mmCIF file of C-alpha atoms in Angstrom:
data_model
loop_
_atom_site.group_PDB
_atom_site.id
_atom_site.type_symbol
_atom_site.label_atom_id
_atom_site.label_comp_id
_atom_site.label_asym_id
_atom_site.label_seq_id
_atom_site.Cartn_x
_atom_site.Cartn_y
_atom_site.Cartn_z
ATOM 1 C CA MET X 19 -67.635 -19.975 -7.074
ATOM 2 C CA THR X 20 -67.911 -23.796 -6.719
ATOM 3 C CA ARG X 21 -67.603 -25.559 -3.540
ATOM 4 C CA PHE X 22 -63.944 -26.589 -4.318
ATOM 5 C CA GLY X 23 -63.218 -22.909 -5.128
ATOM 6 C CA ILE X 24 -64.459 -21.769 -2.235
ATOM 7 C CA PHE X 25 -62.553 -23.957 0.255
ATOM 8 C CA GLY X 26 -59.371 -24.205 -2.038
ATOM 9 C CA ALA X 27 -59.356 -20.215 -1.714
ATOM 10 C CA ALA X 28 -59.571 -20.181 1.900
ATOM 11 C CA ALA X 29 -57.248 -23.147 2.127
ATOM 12 C CA VAL X 30 -54.747 -21.118 0.083
ATOM 13 C CA ALA X 31 -55.250 -17.901 2.101
ATOM 14 C CA ALA X 32 -54.534 -19.836 5.163
ATOM 15 C CA LEU X 33 -51.330 -21.108 3.829
ATOM 16 C CA ILE X 34 -50.442 -17.636 2.642
ATOM 17 C CA LEU X 35 -51.280 -16.290 6.276
ATOM 18 C CA ALA X 36 -49.446 -19.301 8.022
ATOM 19 C CA ALA X 37 -46.162 -18.572 5.799
ATOM 20 C CA GLY X 38 -46.081 -14.803 6.272
ATOM 21 C CA SER X 39 -46.353 -15.140 10.185
ATOM 22 C CA SER X 40 -44.712 -18.355 10.783
ATOM 23 C CA ALA X 41 -41.212 -16.462 11.582
ATOM 24 C CA GLN X 42 -40.082 -19.317 13.862
ATOM 25 C CA ALA X 43 -38.223 -18.666 17.005
ATOM 26 C CA LYS X 44 -34.816 -19.743 16.978
ATOM 27 C CA PRO X 45 -34.891 -22.809 19.539
ATOM 28 C CA VAL X 46 -32.031 -22.974 22.385
ATOM 29 C CA PRO X 47 -30.221 -26.524 21.408
ATOM 30 C CA ASP X 48 -31.878 -29.711 22.879
ATOM 31 C CA GLY X 49 -30.079 -30.330 26.498
ATOM 32 C CA GLY X 50 -29.733 -26.592 27.217
ATOM 33 C CA LEU X 51 -26.540 -24.125 26.373
ATOM 34 C CA THR X 52 -22.879 -24.561 27.030
ATOM 35 C CA VAL X 53 -21.185 -21.724 28.981
ATOM 36 C CA SER X 54 -19.344 -20.799 25.651
ATOM 37 C CA GLU X 55 -22.733 -20.174 24.050
ATOM 38 C CA VAL X 56 -24.025 -18.380 26.936
ATOM 39 C CA VAL X 57 -21.021 -16.096 26.467
ATOM 40 C CA ALA X 58 -21.801 -15.767 22.733
ATOM 41 C CA TRP X 59 -25.357 -14.962 23.203
ATOM 42 C CA LEU X 60 -24.373 -12.212 25.448
ATOM 43 C CA GLN X 61 -21.686 -10.852 23.646
ATOM 44 C CA GLY X 62 -24.196 -10.919 20.434
ATOM 45 C CA ASN X 63 -26.522 -8.850 22.583
ATOM 46 C CA GLY X 64 -23.862 -6.168 23.509
ATOM 47 C CA TYR X 65 -22.778 -7.264 26.880
ATOM 48 C CA LYS X 66 -19.707 -8.015 28.484
ATOM 49 C CA ALA X 67 -19.221 -11.465 29.107
ATOM 50 C CA GLU X 68 -16.314 -13.804 30.097
ATOM 51 C CA ILE X 69 -15.810 -17.420 31.328
ATOM 52 C CA LYS X 70 -14.035 -17.981 34.771
ATOM 53 C CA SER X 71 -13.592 -20.845 36.791
ATOM 54 C CA LEU X 72 -14.049 -21.646 40.446
ATOM 55 C CA GLN X 73 -11.553 -23.277 42.577
ATOM 56 C CA SER X 74 -13.248 -26.665 41.813
ATOM 57 C CA GLY X 75 -12.719 -25.952 38.113
ATOM 58 C CA GLU X 76 -16.636 -25.369 37.511
ATOM 59 C CA LYS X 77 -16.820 -22.738 34.779
ATOM 60 C CA TYR X 78 -19.372 -19.659 35.186
ATOM 61 C CA VAL X 79 -19.971 -16.705 33.017
ATOM 62 C CA ASP X 80 -18.901 -13.161 34.468
ATOM 63 C CA SER X 81 -20.699 -10.266 32.902
ATOM 64 C CA ALA X 82 -22.219 -6.837 33.806
ATOM 65 C CA ALA X 83 -25.289 -4.405 33.241
ATOM 66 C CA GLU X 84 -26.937 -1.751 34.735
ATOM 67 C CA GLY X 85 -23.646 -0.538 36.831
ATOM 68 C CA VAL X 86 -23.992 -4.218 38.203
ATOM 69 C CA ASN X 87 -21.491 -7.441 38.250
ATOM 70 C CA PHE X 88 -23.097 -10.685 37.997
ATOM 71 C CA ASP X 89 -22.208 -13.913 37.352
ATOM 72 C CA ILE X 90 -23.966 -17.042 35.468
ATOM 73 C CA TYR X 91 -23.940 -20.682 37.005
ATOM 74 C CA MET X 92 -24.558 -23.290 34.896
ATOM 75 C CA TYR X 93 -27.244 -26.209 36.235
ATOM 76 C CA ASP X 94 -28.513 -29.536 35.150
ATOM 77 C CA CYS X 95 -25.799 -30.284 32.862
ATOM 78 C CA LYS X 96 -25.247 -33.336 31.063
ATOM 79 C CA ALA X 97 -21.546 -33.115 29.430
ATOM 80 C CA GLU X 98 -21.080 -29.509 29.138
ATOM 81 C CA ARG X 99 -24.884 -28.870 28.010
ATOM 82 C CA CYS X 100 -26.638 -27.345 30.709
ATOM 83 C CA ALA X 101 -30.771 -27.072 31.094
ATOM 84 C CA SER X 102 -30.789 -24.393 33.365
ATOM 85 C CA MET X 103 -28.760 -21.402 34.702
ATOM 86 C CA GLN X 104 -28.957 -18.834 37.441
ATOM 87 C CA LEU X 105 -27.927 -15.242 37.325
ATOM 88 C CA VAL X 106 -26.566 -14.070 40.489
ATOM 89 C CA ALA X 107 -25.503 -10.793 41.753
ATOM 90 C CA GLY X 108 -24.381 -9.614 45.187
ATOM 91 C CA PHE X 109 -23.972 -5.935 46.718
ATOM 92 C CA ASN X 110 -21.132 -5.281 49.075
ATOM 93 C CA MET X 111 -22.300 -3.100 51.554
ATOM 94 C CA THR X 112 -20.912 -0.906 54.385
ATOM 95 C CA LYS X 113 -20.609 -2.490 57.867
ATOM 96 C CA PRO X 114 -22.994 -3.394 59.284
ATOM 97 C CA GLY X 115 -24.526 -4.479 55.883
ATOM 98 C CA LEU X 116 -28.095 -4.103 54.780
ATOM 99 C CA ALA X 117 -30.252 -1.973 57.133
ATOM 100 C CA GLY X 118 -32.936 -4.338 58.243
ATOM 101 C CA GLY X 119 -31.131 -7.419 57.002
ATOM 102 C CA ALA X 120 -33.568 -10.253 56.318
ATOM 103 C CA THR X 121 -36.661 -8.511 57.278
ATOM 104 C CA LYS X 122 -35.776 -5.944 54.316
ATOM 105 C CA ILE X 123 -35.156 -8.844 52.018
ATOM 106 C CA ASN X 124 -38.062 -10.884 53.135
ATOM 107 C CA GLU X 125 -40.193 -7.351 52.135
ATOM 108 C CA TRP X 126 -38.344 -7.648 48.718
ATOM 109 C CA ASN X 127 -39.211 -11.564 48.397
ATOM 110 C CA THR X 128 -42.933 -10.963 49.274
ATOM 111 C CA THR X 129 -43.790 -8.287 46.769
ATOM 112 C CA LYS X 130 -41.641 -9.057 43.842
ATOM 113 C CA ARG X 131 -42.204 -12.157 41.575
ATOM 114 C CA TYR X 132 -39.254 -13.077 39.790
ATOM 115 C CA ILE X 133 -36.278 -11.941 41.191
ATOM 116 C CA LYS X 134 -35.345 -13.554 44.697
ATOM 117 C CA ALA X 135 -32.652 -12.363 47.401
ATOM 118 C CA TYR X 136 -31.133 -12.921 50.388
ATOM 119 C CA VAL X 137 -28.550 -11.898 52.734
ATOM 120 C CA ASP X 138 -25.199 -13.244 53.557
ATOM 121 C CA ALA X 139 -23.421 -13.863 56.574
ATOM 122 C CA ASP X 140 -21.946 -10.034 56.319
ATOM 123 C CA ASN X 141 -25.572 -9.060 55.650
ATOM 124 C CA ASP X 142 -24.724 -8.201 52.221
ATOM 125 C CA PRO X 143 -27.971 -8.768 49.508
ATOM 126 C CA TRP X 144 -27.598 -11.053 47.049
ATOM 127 C CA ALA X 145 -30.249 -11.261 44.143
ATOM 128 C CA GLN X 146 -30.604 -14.210 41.923
ATOM 129 C CA TYR X 147 -32.911 -15.403 38.811
ATOM 130 C CA ASP X 148 -33.380 -18.884 37.522
ATOM 131 C CA VAL X 149 -33.837 -19.741 33.811
ATOM 132 C CA ASN X 150 -35.131 -22.892 32.534
ATOM 133 C CA LEU X 151 -33.205 -23.768 28.911
ATOM 134 C CA SER X 152 -34.597 -26.829 28.193
ATOM 135 C CA PRO X 153 -36.955 -28.589 27.002
ATOM 136 C CA GLY X 154 -38.221 -26.097 24.523
ATOM 137 C CA GLU X 155 -36.818 -22.717 25.126
ATOM 138 C CA SER X 156 -36.444 -20.150 22.347
ATOM 139 C CA TYR X 157 -33.399 -17.521 22.199
ATOM 140 C CA GLU X 158 -36.331 -14.978 22.052
ATOM 141 C CA ALA X 159 -37.632 -16.140 25.141
ATOM 142 C CA LEU X 160 -34.344 -16.121 26.766
ATOM 143 C CA ASP X 161 -33.702 -12.588 25.673
ATOM 144 C CA ASP X 162 -37.043 -11.402 27.135
ATOM 145 C CA ASP X 163 -36.032 -13.384 30.428
ATOM 146 C CA PHE X 164 -32.876 -11.329 30.368
ATOM 147 C CA LYS X 165 -33.918 -7.970 29.496
ATOM 148 C CA ASN X 166 -37.538 -7.542 30.837
ATOM 149 C CA VAL X 167 -36.872 -9.698 34.214
ATOM 150 C CA TRP X 168 -33.301 -9.766 35.168
ATOM 151 C CA ILE X 169 -31.991 -6.476 33.414
ATOM 152 C CA SER X 170 -35.208 -4.311 34.149
ATOM 153 C CA SER X 171 -35.096 -5.432 37.816
ATOM 154 C CA LEU X 172 -31.420 -4.286 38.726
ATOM 155 C CA PRO X 173 -32.263 -0.722 39.257
ATOM 156 C CA ASP X 174 -35.121 -1.489 41.442
ATOM 157 C CA PHE X 175 -33.382 -3.668 43.549
ATOM 158 C CA LYS X 176 -30.449 -1.228 43.673
ATOM 159 C CA LYS X 177 -32.820 1.450 45.071
ATOM 160 C CA PHE X 178 -34.421 -1.052 47.261
ATOM 161 C CA ILE X 179 -31.271 -1.747 49.199
ATOM 162 C CA GLY X 180 -29.916 1.704 48.859
ATOM 163 C CA TRP X 181 -26.766 0.517 46.806
#
Protein backbone atom coordinates (compact mmCIF):
# COMPACT_ATOMS: atom_id res chain seq x y z
CA MET A 1 0.00 0.00 0.00
CA THR A 2 1.30 3.46 -0.77
CA ARG A 3 2.16 5.98 1.88
CA PHE A 4 -0.97 8.01 1.06
CA GLY A 5 -3.05 4.86 1.12
CA ILE A 6 -1.93 3.92 4.64
CA PHE A 7 -2.43 7.41 6.04
CA GLY A 8 -5.62 7.93 4.06
CA ALA A 9 -7.09 4.64 5.35
CA ALA A 10 -6.09 5.55 8.90
CA ALA A 11 -7.70 8.98 8.58
CA VAL A 12 -10.93 7.50 7.21
CA ALA A 13 -11.01 4.91 10.01
CA ALA A 14 -10.45 7.63 12.62
CA LEU A 15 -13.28 9.70 11.17
CA ILE A 16 -15.64 6.73 11.17
CA LEU A 17 -14.79 5.89 14.77
CA ALA A 18 -15.19 9.52 15.83
CA ALA A 19 -18.53 9.81 14.05
CA GLY A 20 -19.79 6.59 15.55
CA SER A 21 -18.83 7.53 19.09
CA SER A 22 -19.57 11.21 18.95
CA ALA A 23 -23.03 11.09 20.43
CA GLN A 24 -22.91 14.59 21.79
CA ALA A 25 -24.24 15.29 25.25
CA LYS A 26 -27.21 17.64 25.20
CA PRO A 27 -25.91 20.88 26.68
CA VAL A 28 -27.73 22.93 29.27
CA PRO A 29 -28.38 26.35 27.70
CA ASP A 30 -25.77 29.06 28.24
CA GLY A 31 -26.46 30.74 31.57
CA GLY A 32 -28.19 27.69 33.08
CA LEU A 33 -31.86 26.78 33.38
CA THR A 34 -35.11 28.57 34.08
CA VAL A 35 -37.55 27.32 36.72
CA SER A 36 -39.85 26.12 33.92
CA GLU A 37 -37.00 24.19 32.30
CA VAL A 38 -36.22 22.50 35.63
CA VAL A 39 -39.88 21.43 35.89
CA ALA A 40 -39.83 20.08 32.31
CA TRP A 41 -36.56 18.20 33.00
CA LEU A 42 -37.92 16.60 36.19
CA GLN A 43 -41.26 15.68 34.62
CA GLY A 44 -39.43 14.27 31.58
CA ASN A 45 -37.62 11.95 34.00
CA GLY A 46 -40.90 10.87 35.62
CA TYR A 47 -40.79 13.00 38.77
CA LYS A 48 -43.45 15.25 40.25
CA ALA A 49 -42.53 18.89 39.74
CA GLU A 50 -44.54 22.04 40.36
CA ILE A 51 -43.60 25.72 40.38
CA LYS A 52 -44.39 27.48 43.64
CA SER A 53 -43.59 30.94 45.00
CA LEU A 54 -42.16 32.21 48.25
CA GLN A 55 -43.80 35.18 49.99
CA SER A 56 -41.14 37.34 48.33
CA GLY A 57 -42.42 36.19 44.93
CA GLU A 58 -39.30 34.15 44.20
CA LYS A 59 -40.17 30.97 42.30
CA TYR A 60 -38.93 27.51 43.22
CA VAL A 61 -39.71 23.91 42.27
CA ASP A 62 -41.54 21.53 44.59
CA SER A 63 -40.77 17.84 43.96
CA ALA A 64 -40.49 14.45 45.66
CA ALA A 65 -38.64 11.13 45.43
CA GLU A 66 -37.92 8.17 47.72
CA GLY A 67 -40.82 9.25 49.97
CA VAL A 68 -39.20 12.64 50.58
CA ASN A 69 -40.57 16.04 49.57
CA PHE A 70 -37.88 18.48 48.48
CA ASP A 71 -37.56 21.90 46.92
CA ILE A 72 -35.22 23.25 44.28
CA TYR A 73 -34.10 26.85 44.65
CA MET A 74 -32.44 28.72 41.80
CA TYR A 75 -29.28 30.85 42.25
CA ASP A 76 -26.93 33.02 40.22
CA CYS A 77 -29.80 34.15 38.02
CA LYS A 78 -29.70 36.67 35.20
CA ALA A 79 -33.24 37.42 34.13
CA GLU A 80 -34.95 34.03 34.49
CA ARG A 81 -31.96 31.83 33.58
CA CYS A 82 -30.00 30.54 36.58
CA ALA A 83 -26.44 29.19 36.66
CA SER A 84 -26.93 27.03 39.77
CA MET A 85 -29.58 25.38 41.87
CA GLN A 86 -29.89 23.91 45.33
CA LEU A 87 -31.94 20.84 46.23
CA VAL A 88 -33.22 20.99 49.81
CA ALA A 89 -35.16 18.50 51.95
CA GLY A 90 -36.34 19.08 55.50
CA PHE A 91 -37.35 16.31 57.90
CA ASN A 92 -39.80 17.06 60.71
CA MET A 93 -38.85 15.00 63.74
CA THR A 94 -40.86 14.47 66.87
CA LYS A 95 -39.84 16.68 69.80
CA PRO A 96 -37.09 17.22 70.83
CA GLY A 97 -35.85 16.70 67.26
CA LEU A 98 -32.89 14.75 65.96
CA ALA A 99 -31.20 12.67 68.65
CA GLY A 100 -27.68 13.98 68.97
CA GLY A 101 -28.56 17.19 67.09
CA ALA A 102 -25.62 19.04 65.57
CA THR A 103 -23.15 16.39 66.74
CA LYS A 104 -25.06 13.74 64.80
CA ILE A 105 -25.28 15.96 61.71
CA ASN A 106 -21.56 16.71 61.92
CA GLU A 107 -20.97 12.96 61.76
CA TRP A 108 -22.87 12.89 58.46
CA ASN A 109 -20.98 15.90 57.10
CA THR A 110 -17.58 14.45 57.93
CA THR A 111 -18.31 11.02 56.44
CA LYS A 112 -20.29 11.98 53.32
CA ARG A 113 -18.94 13.88 50.38
CA TYR A 114 -21.79 15.48 48.45
CA ILE A 115 -24.99 15.90 50.47
CA LYS A 116 -24.49 18.38 53.29
CA ALA A 117 -26.79 18.61 56.27
CA TYR A 118 -27.68 20.85 59.20
CA VAL A 119 -30.27 21.11 61.95
CA ASP A 120 -32.67 24.03 62.24
CA ALA A 121 -33.83 25.88 65.38
CA ASP A 122 -36.28 23.03 66.15
CA ASN A 123 -33.44 20.48 65.85
CA ASP A 124 -34.99 19.09 62.65
CA PRO A 125 -32.45 17.84 60.09
CA TRP A 126 -32.13 19.25 56.58
CA ALA A 127 -30.18 17.92 53.59
CA GLN A 128 -28.98 20.02 50.68
CA TYR A 129 -27.09 19.58 47.43
CA ASP A 130 -25.77 22.34 45.16
CA VAL A 131 -25.52 21.85 41.39
CA ASN A 132 -23.69 24.12 38.96
CA LEU A 133 -25.61 24.46 35.70
CA SER A 134 -23.31 26.80 33.81
CA PRO A 135 -20.92 26.97 32.14
CA GLY A 136 -20.73 23.72 30.27
CA GLU A 137 -23.22 21.48 32.10
CA SER A 138 -25.04 18.81 30.10
CA TYR A 139 -28.40 17.21 30.76
CA GLU A 140 -26.63 13.84 31.03
CA ALA A 141 -24.38 15.16 33.81
CA LEU A 142 -27.39 16.80 35.48
CA ASP A 143 -29.25 13.47 35.36
CA ASP A 144 -26.23 11.79 36.94
CA ASP A 145 -26.01 14.42 39.71
CA PHE A 146 -29.72 14.10 40.40
CA LYS A 147 -30.13 10.32 40.29
CA ASN A 148 -26.74 9.06 41.45
CA VAL A 149 -26.06 11.65 44.12
CA TRP A 150 -29.26 13.31 45.36
CA ILE A 151 -31.85 10.57 44.88
CA SER A 152 -29.52 7.72 45.86
CA SER A 153 -28.51 9.55 49.06
CA LEU A 154 -32.03 10.13 50.36
CA PRO A 155 -32.58 6.57 51.71
CA ASP A 156 -29.17 6.71 53.46
CA PHE A 157 -29.99 10.07 55.01
CA LYS A 158 -33.43 8.89 56.18
CA LYS A 159 -31.85 5.85 57.82
CA PHE A 160 -29.06 7.97 59.36
CA ILE A 161 -31.54 10.35 61.03
CA GLY A 162 -34.02 7.62 61.95
CA TRP A 163 -36.86 9.04 59.88
